[in-house]
XYZ file of C-alpha atoms in Angstrom:
299
model
C -21.913 -1.030 22.256
C -18.595 -2.383 20.893
C -16.921 -4.981 23.080
C -13.352 -4.310 21.886
C -11.309 -1.251 20.939
C -8.676 -0.955 18.205
C -6.272 1.882 17.407
C -5.326 2.433 13.747
C -2.091 4.389 13.255
C -0.878 5.622 9.860
C 0.212 8.984 8.467
C -1.944 8.403 5.361
C -5.653 9.043 5.996
C -6.535 6.904 2.969
C -4.868 3.863 4.545
C -6.440 4.547 7.943
C -9.852 4.657 6.290
C -9.217 1.332 4.505
C -8.226 -0.369 7.745
C -11.169 1.060 9.680
C -13.611 0.093 6.938
C -12.356 -3.494 6.914
C -12.573 -3.764 10.695
C -16.041 -2.210 10.730
C -17.364 -4.549 8.030
C -15.762 -7.771 9.242
C -15.766 -7.237 13.010
C -18.584 -4.922 14.139
C -17.751 -5.689 17.778
C -14.500 -3.713 17.401
C -14.654 0.051 17.776
C -11.859 1.891 15.925
C -9.980 5.078 16.753
C -7.219 6.454 14.537
C -4.043 8.496 14.864
C -1.814 10.050 12.190
C 1.509 9.163 13.843
C 3.086 7.349 16.773
C 3.188 10.431 18.989
C -0.535 11.004 18.673
C -1.163 7.283 19.210
C 0.942 7.344 22.370
C -1.158 10.199 23.709
C -4.419 8.348 22.999
C -3.126 5.130 24.524
C -2.194 6.950 27.716
C -5.831 7.990 28.173
C -7.685 4.964 26.791
C -6.986 1.248 26.897
C -7.018 -0.438 23.499
C -7.303 -4.165 22.817
C -5.548 -4.076 19.449
C -3.107 -1.771 17.645
C -2.745 -1.738 13.842
C 0.188 0.471 12.944
C 2.330 1.686 10.054
C 6.125 1.664 10.367
C 7.269 4.847 8.596
C 5.597 7.918 10.107
C 6.698 11.422 11.126
C 7.388 12.344 14.782
C 7.335 8.749 16.066
C 7.643 5.617 13.943
C 5.657 2.433 14.369
C 8.732 0.638 15.707
C 9.249 3.332 18.359
C 5.606 3.084 19.358
C 5.929 -0.690 19.645
C 9.031 -0.336 21.825
C 7.185 2.092 24.119
C 4.131 -0.186 24.277
C 6.076 -3.223 25.391
C 7.478 -1.202 28.294
C 3.996 -0.371 29.611
C 2.545 -3.030 31.977
C -1.009 -2.674 30.584
C 0.194 -2.892 26.949
C 2.854 -5.532 27.340
C 0.612 -8.278 25.922
C -1.746 -6.256 23.707
C -1.678 -7.495 20.070
C 0.263 -5.210 17.724
C 0.008 -5.693 13.948
C 2.638 -3.836 11.911
C 1.174 -2.836 8.521
C 3.932 -1.523 6.288
C 5.480 -1.459 2.829
C 8.762 -2.562 4.438
C 8.674 -6.270 3.748
C 12.371 -7.166 3.667
C 13.662 -9.798 6.062
C 15.787 -7.430 8.180
C 12.803 -5.235 9.052
C 10.610 -8.215 9.850
C 13.264 -9.637 12.184
C 13.693 -6.246 13.854
C 9.953 -5.948 14.486
C 9.763 -9.502 15.851
C 12.598 -8.775 18.274
C 10.673 -5.779 19.608
C 7.561 -7.848 20.253
C 5.343 -7.392 17.191
C 2.396 -9.820 17.131
C 1.949 -9.995 13.354
C 3.414 -8.351 10.256
C 1.284 -7.386 7.228
C 2.753 -5.973 4.031
C 1.253 -3.109 2.049
C -0.733 -3.201 -0.090
C -2.988 -5.555 1.818
C -6.323 -7.159 1.011
C -9.315 -7.059 3.399
C -9.048 -10.825 3.638
C -5.376 -10.666 4.563
C -5.977 -8.051 7.239
C -8.961 -9.971 8.638
C -6.923 -13.168 8.971
C -4.211 -11.334 10.891
C -6.769 -9.814 13.273
C -8.429 -13.176 13.889
C -5.034 -14.750 14.527
C -3.843 -12.231 17.127
C -7.206 -11.725 18.853
C -8.071 -15.404 19.011
C -10.746 -16.595 21.407
C -11.437 -13.115 22.713
C -12.667 -11.914 19.335
C -14.563 -15.114 18.612
C -16.422 -14.928 21.931
C -17.271 -11.254 21.408
C -18.607 -11.955 17.915
C -20.590 -14.919 19.235
C -22.214 -12.898 21.994
C -23.267 -10.261 19.471
C -24.708 -12.864 17.110
C -22.427 -11.703 14.292
C -20.631 -13.831 11.731
C -16.887 -13.611 11.166
C -17.580 -13.062 7.465
C -18.303 -9.426 6.726
C -20.288 -8.059 3.768
C -18.499 -7.779 0.459
C -17.289 -4.392 -0.664
C -19.711 -3.888 -3.534
C -18.041 -0.739 -4.834
C -14.619 -2.355 -4.989
C -16.031 -5.395 -6.774
C -17.811 -3.200 -9.308
C -14.681 -1.155 -9.949
C -12.633 -4.320 -10.393
C -14.856 -5.316 -13.320
C -13.435 -2.371 -15.244
C -9.958 -3.868 -15.241
C -10.496 -7.605 -15.688
C -8.053 -9.262 -18.048
C -9.519 -10.565 -21.271
C -9.895 -14.323 -21.686
C -8.138 -14.178 -25.048
C -4.769 -12.499 -25.618
C -4.837 -9.189 -27.507
C -4.151 -9.335 -31.226
C -0.583 -8.470 -32.201
C -0.331 -5.304 -34.258
C 1.221 -5.365 -37.698
C 4.969 -4.581 -37.984
C 4.365 -0.934 -38.832
C 2.066 -0.617 -35.812
C 4.762 -2.187 -33.640
C 7.209 0.457 -34.769
C 4.786 3.258 -33.961
C 3.936 1.693 -30.601
C 7.610 1.418 -29.691
C 8.108 5.082 -30.484
C 5.131 6.169 -28.410
C 5.483 3.600 -25.643
C 9.048 2.901 -24.471
C 7.896 -0.106 -22.450
C 7.609 -2.115 -25.666
C 11.392 -2.029 -25.956
C 11.943 -2.339 -22.206
C 9.585 -5.112 -21.154
C 12.578 -7.097 -19.931
C 14.344 -4.175 -18.237
C 15.781 -4.901 -14.755
C 13.688 -4.013 -11.732
C 14.556 -0.748 -9.913
C 15.671 -2.707 -6.870
C 18.583 -4.101 -8.907
C 19.661 -1.269 -11.175
C 18.778 2.455 -11.019
C 17.942 4.246 -14.219
C 20.841 6.227 -15.637
C 20.488 9.790 -16.804
C 18.686 9.948 -20.094
C 17.284 6.437 -19.782
C 13.860 5.175 -18.884
C 12.808 5.112 -15.237
C 11.444 1.676 -14.458
C 9.134 1.318 -11.471
C 7.435 -1.599 -9.812
C 3.906 -0.955 -8.575
C 2.752 -3.448 -5.956
C -0.897 -4.265 -5.324
C -2.483 -6.656 -2.848
C -2.406 -9.619 -5.258
C 0.001 -8.627 -8.022
C 3.018 -6.568 -9.071
C 3.074 -4.392 -12.178
C 6.346 -3.753 -14.003
C 6.104 -0.417 -15.761
C 7.852 2.651 -17.133
C 7.393 6.050 -15.496
C 5.783 8.390 -18.018
C 5.336 11.397 -15.726
C 5.657 12.111 -12.024
C 5.186 14.974 -9.564
C 4.766 15.292 -5.807
C 1.129 14.170 -5.860
C 0.973 11.363 -8.426
C 2.837 9.184 -10.886
C 1.678 7.987 -14.303
C 3.172 4.733 -15.520
C 2.794 2.754 -18.727
C 2.512 -1.030 -18.528
C 1.990 -3.824 -21.033
C -1.545 -5.141 -21.092
C -0.565 -8.785 -20.666
C -0.003 -8.223 -16.933
C -2.569 -8.366 -14.129
C -4.100 -4.946 -13.512
C -5.715 -3.550 -10.356
C -9.102 -1.949 -9.864
C -9.895 1.731 -9.386
C -9.102 2.873 -5.807
C -7.007 -0.219 -5.075
C -4.082 0.359 -2.730
C -0.650 0.578 -4.320
C 2.977 0.822 -3.259
C 5.336 2.340 -5.828
C 8.968 1.193 -5.527
C 11.422 3.626 -7.145
C 15.202 3.567 -7.056
C 16.574 6.880 -5.751
C 20.182 5.808 -5.280
C 22.568 2.868 -5.675
C 21.293 1.219 -2.495
C 18.094 3.047 -1.611
C 14.548 2.453 -2.775
C 11.681 4.844 -2.075
C 8.444 3.062 -1.185
C 5.490 5.382 -1.696
C 1.940 4.487 -0.704
C -0.957 5.453 -2.913
C -4.102 4.326 -4.680
C -5.182 3.788 -8.275
C -6.733 7.031 -9.477
C -7.052 6.333 -13.197
C -6.714 3.539 -15.746
C -6.915 4.119 -19.472
C -5.731 2.713 -22.765
C -2.693 4.491 -24.180
C -3.888 4.188 -27.789
C -7.329 4.823 -29.188
C -7.424 1.316 -30.628
C -9.559 -1.242 -28.788
C -6.718 -3.762 -28.914
C -4.159 -1.363 -27.448
C -1.219 -3.245 -25.933
C -0.491 -0.617 -23.286
C -2.353 0.715 -20.275
C -1.701 3.991 -18.500
C -2.032 3.777 -14.706
C -2.127 6.873 -12.510
C -1.268 6.396 -8.839
C -2.116 9.173 -6.370
C 0.274 9.350 -3.421
C -1.150 9.412 0.112
C 1.917 9.623 2.373
C 2.361 12.555 4.735
C 5.888 11.639 5.797
C 8.491 14.419 5.249
C 11.235 11.855 4.580
C 9.176 10.191 1.854
C 8.416 13.587 0.333
C 12.138 14.312 0.295
C 12.818 10.987 -1.424
C 10.060 11.691 -3.929
C 11.409 15.181 -4.656
C 14.820 13.680 -5.359
C 13.352 11.142 -7.762
C 11.247 13.790 -9.549
C 14.317 16.023 -10.012
C 16.354 13.120 -11.393
C 13.509 12.040 -13.670
C 13.017 15.513 -15.140
C 16.743 16.039 -15.609
C 17.007 12.753 -17.482
C 14.078 13.580 -19.776
C 15.008 17.065 -20.908
C-alpha cells in the first residue's frame, strides 16, 4: 500500500500521464490521482487528503494559480507541497506564484530527472523515510522506450556535407529556413503578412528554431536546420508562436513525427511534427487566430 498520495492536475491527459509515469517509476511509495482542471482537483481535495499537488497553470474552469490560492486558505492544505508545472516561465509569473505560496516551479517541457528533483526537494525527509521503509531506491528504472526512440534522432558526430551551389539554390527554394536561419525569434518580432512564420519549439533540454510549414488545430509541422539538437519521438514540446504584437501563444504537445525533408541522406533539413495536447478553450482560440493568420499570409 502506498504511503503517500499525490494529485496531478493538467488539462492535457498526455502531460498527466507523463507526470504519473515518472512518479510511479521513481517513487513507488506515492499513489497518484489526476484531475483535468482546478475545479475537479478542488472537488477531489475536499474528499481526500493529498500529500503533494503537481499542477499546471493554464486550465479551463479553474487555473492552477486559483487552485493554489484556495489551497493556502484551507487549514489542512496550508503547508502541503505544491509544484507548479507550466510553460509560463517568465519572471512575473514565477514571482506571482511565489507570492501565493507555491513550493516549487517547474517549466514545461520537463525531464523526468527535473521533476524527480523537485519532488525530492519539496517532500524532503518524509519521502526519504517512506522510501526507506519500503526498501526502495530513489533511483527509478530508466524509460527504455524513450531511450530507444531517442536513438533515432541522435546528432551525427561529423557535420553534414555542404551541398553544391546548385543544390543550395534548390534547397533554399524548397526550404525557406535556409534563407531565414538568422530570423528573429517570435517573441521579438511577429511575422508579417506574406512572410515566413518563425516558431520556437522548446524541449526539456533544448530549443529548436524553425519555420512553420503547415499548421491546423491538432498539429504543426515545422522545418528546422539539421545542425541543431533534435528531440526524440514522443518527447514533450512547447511551441511558442507570436499571435500579436505583445502576445505569445504557448501550446503544449509531443513529437509525433521526424523525417528528412529531402530524399538525400545528407539532407540539411528535418521536418518535425508536433501534436497538440491542450484542452484549454483560450489556447484553442489563440491557435485558431494563428492558423487564420498563417493561411492568409500563405495564399
